[in-house]
């Protein structure tokens, strides 16, 4: 039996979920991969344990990015400000069709590097060549919910092959990387997968007891197409196909009726709200306040870097807190504390992880420290307000996942930053010339 | 006669306004306070001159923040997510009423520190105790357009006193700090200044040949009040009072009719768009694409930090580029290049400065360098896209104003950062206890 690695942070400010005091000054004790204490008092502990000084640091749960396609960072800035169909057909799809396993490895490495340094400790990835994404997850120390996203607009034989690949990946990697990887089953979207194909994914998810993830109602056009083709809006369509009989998470959910919000709430379907991507692609503004009011779990995702164009979850929190105020005319909509939960604990709930997303005893030690000794964090009126309304990913000083430090003073300890930058640039140039 | 200070940047990427190539790889030569060359070739120059290596740096004009109240940074995070009237009446106004010259000095210092480090080289400030703001401008090396903002809801004698103070300040400081300070004449808003009082400001602006600045049509309620009280919407009201007979800049302009946009265009009235503040206070979304289409100069402002909550102009550029796409449904609205101009050259035009805002020979050497050797700047597809859609103020590595370096490797060379942070915190605590 190996000795327990126990250490303590003193003199820090800590974001501790609910209650009268969402921020406390005090102490946190970590034992191996777990938080074992957080509170205002310094506990009496046996023996000398290492102490880190938390002065000028604000400790909060690591951010949880609940929707994305990490390898798409290779296409960051390659085609902005275009109509959606031109962007997809002339820019994204031709380049993505050329992606090799190596491209996915380096593109994902670039994204994971950006996410870790920016305070994201868990990410969801729906893409192809997923073994590479799992490999980067293993190497980097990040936590991830991974899945092969399958587009079903192809012959039955190809469909069968892709489904088997998705099942194989989900089975092989679930629980791996010391438990940091979990998997889901993921048909890409109702408009890219025929109904009988989606039903096969539902069956697979039941068989393996895994949750499901899909894009849904991102654009008005796809909702209209769903009604034309199947006589139902996407929510009723997916409910009918059995998707919501599984724990499930849908991305975007921009265009919803009151009735659809009720169906999501009734089925406990979580929503990944992607404000940056939805604005940039002009998809619209999701009805987040209505969803939250109805009891739907709404978390935050960056989507791929090609439509964002960064993976800074602080920006997504701020966008969520700002746009729903501006569009609704209600300055009390999505207050800072709620935006922070969307970026953390609601993210954990959306990925069906019950041991991350808050700083509390028994939770995994996935947490970050922001440097509060900076002009834009002063005065120290309300650190949660500052984290949501003033911070950016570059304010993150340290990051721990599963109790291990992965970012120290802004530098990533687990990845070769210089090599990743070089290889990502080379991969893009090679894609252009292929 | 002092010797000329001439130096050169080689191997950099430079944002050079219009043309087929908005970004060039090359060289820039600076002579004292001016840019004398920027281009792809390295010019032949007499004698040895100092050379800076610009590898991995993206040089762009310094950002120009065209509306704000710098000292309000002391109230950052003091009352968020509240209804507007509660925020003003219970939080902002009681605290601001207690502001002394010293508070304004430290609050402004905190803001200027944040702005310089974040790449803002010129800011507009409309506030009280303006001699303090001018003092901070002198000390810090930043460029500023300064004005005493006057609220006229007071007895005539007090009005007269305030007007004289505004005139005295504008006269004393115009052209000072080596020309870095210019001044304007500024009645606070149509709803806080009676018509005859506004006319006195117009007369003063004519007498001193200075531009005018005012808040206008920030909220729907103030537009309605204007119609009730004066029978006119704010644009026609200000036009009637002669404000637009001067070069003028209005802040916010959220609620406009087609006809009002035409009046602004006809009179060449510039607009400071403040997307972060408008969203956070739930004022609404300004008709920026319509204004730009009509030929109105639209620049960007942060407003005070109490309603933003930071002074990061990269965030304002990104918000401008994102929200108007999302709200209009047009993904081609406000492309990255246009957002960059809103943050730079349109800002210069809005402040009636014709020698800043672009990197070109003959312009003042007000420019910044972003570190592009970072994950979220890769691949190097389009540096203007990255500056707008991916960057934040903390990516700014170096800043020069008037040819002098004021930020080097992220540290401010002209201000005592540690002291400003300490004094700003102390000022806030003192305000709370007074």
Coordinates of C-alpha atoms in Angstrom, one line a residue, chain A residues 73-74 76-78 80-83 110 114 279-282 284 309-310 315 318-319 322-323 325-326 329-332 335-336 373-376 378-382 385-386 389-390 392 394-395 421 425 428, chain B residues 73-74 76-78 80-83 110 114 279-282 284 309-310 315 318-319 322-323 325-326 329-332 335-336 373-376 378-382 385-386 389-390 392 394-395 421 425 428:
Chain A
X73 CA -8.9 24.0 -33.2
X74 CA -6.8 23.3 -36.3
X76 CA -9.5 28.3 -35.8
X77 CA -9.8 31.4 -37.9
X78 CA -10.0 29.5 -41.1
X80 CA -15.0 33.5 -40.2
X81 CA -17.9 35.8 -40.9
X82 CA -19.4 33.6 -43.5
X83 CA -23.0 32.3 -44.1
X110 CA -3.7 22.1 -28.8
X114 CA -5.6 25.8 -24.1
X279 CA -23.8 34.1 -31.6
X280 CA -20.9 33.7 -34.0
X281 CA -22.8 31.3 -36.3
X282 CA -25.9 33.6 -35.9
X284 CA -29.8 32.7 -32.2
X309 CA -12.9 31.0 -31.6
X310 CA -11.4 30.2 -28.3
X315 CA -15.9 33.9 -21.6
X318 CA -19.7 35.9 -19.0
X319 CA -21.6 35.6 -22.3
X322 CA -24.6 39.1 -20.2
X323 CA -26.6 38.2 -23.3
X325 CA -29.9 40.1 -19.5
X326 CA -29.5 42.2 -22.7
X329 CA -34.4 43.4 -20.7
X330 CA -34.0 41.9 -17.2
X331 CA -30.8 42.9 -15.4
X332 CA -31.4 40.3 -12.7
X335 CA -26.7 36.4 -11.8
X336 CA -23.0 35.7 -11.4
X373 CA -3.8 40.5 -7.1
X374 CA -4.4 42.2 -10.4
X375 CA -6.1 45.5 -11.3
X376 CA -9.2 44.0 -12.9
X378 CA -9.8 45.0 -7.4
X379 CA -11.3 46.1 -5.2
X380 CA -12.1 42.7 -3.6
X381 CA -15.8 43.3 -3.4
X382 CA -17.1 40.0 -4.7
X385 CA -18.6 38.5 -9.6
X386 CA -15.0 39.1 -10.6
X389 CA -17.7 39.5 -15.1
X390 CA -14.0 40.4 -15.2
X392 CA -10.4 35.4 -18.4
X394 CA -5.3 33.8 -18.5
X395 CA -6.0 34.7 -14.9
X421 CA 2.2 24.7 -31.0
X425 CA 0.8 24.9 -37.1
X428 CA -2.8 23.1 -40.5
Chain B
X73 CA -13.5 51.0 -11.0
X74 CA -13.6 51.5 -7.2
X76 CA -16.4 47.1 -9.5
X77 CA -18.5 44.2 -8.3
X78 CA -20.3 46.4 -5.7
X80 CA -24.4 43.4 -9.7
X81 CA -27.4 41.7 -11.1
X82 CA -29.8 44.3 -9.8
X83 CA -32.6 46.3 -11.4
X110 CA -6.5 51.5 -11.1
X114 CA -5.8 48.0 -16.3
X279 CA -26.0 43.9 -21.9
X280 CA -25.2 43.9 -18.2
X281 CA -27.6 46.7 -17.4
X282 CA -30.2 45.1 -19.8
X284 CA -30.8 46.4 -25.0
X309 CA -17.0 44.8 -15.1
X310 CA -13.7 45.1 -16.7
X315 CA -13.9 41.9 -25.0
X318 CA -15.6 40.5 -29.6
X319 CA -19.0 41.3 -28.1
X322 CA -20.7 38.4 -31.8
X323 CA -24.0 39.9 -30.5
X325 CA -24.6 38.4 -35.6
X326 CA -26.6 36.4 -33.0
X329 CA -29.4 36.1 -37.6
X330 CA -26.7 37.3 -40.1
X331 CA -23.3 35.6 -39.6
X332 CA -21.6 38.1 -41.9
X335 CA -16.8 40.9 -39.5
X336 CA -13.5 40.7 -37.5
X373 CA 3.0 32.1 -29.7
X374 CA 0.2 30.8 -27.6
X375 CA -2.3 27.9 -28.0
X376 CA -5.3 30.1 -28.6
X378 CA -2.7 28.9 -33.3
X379 CA -2.7 28.0 -36.1
X380 CA -1.8 31.4 -37.6
X381 CA -4.6 31.4 -40.0
X382 CA -5.7 35.0 -39.6
X385 CA -9.6 37.1 -36.5
X386 CA -7.5 35.8 -33.5
X389 CA -12.4 36.3 -31.6
X390 CA -9.8 34.7 -29.5
X392 CA -8.0 39.1 -24.4
X394 CA -3.8 39.7 -21.1
X395 CA -2.3 38.7 -24.4
X421 CA -3.7 48.0 -6.0
X425 CA -8.6 48.5 -2.1
X428 CA -13.1 51.2 -1.4

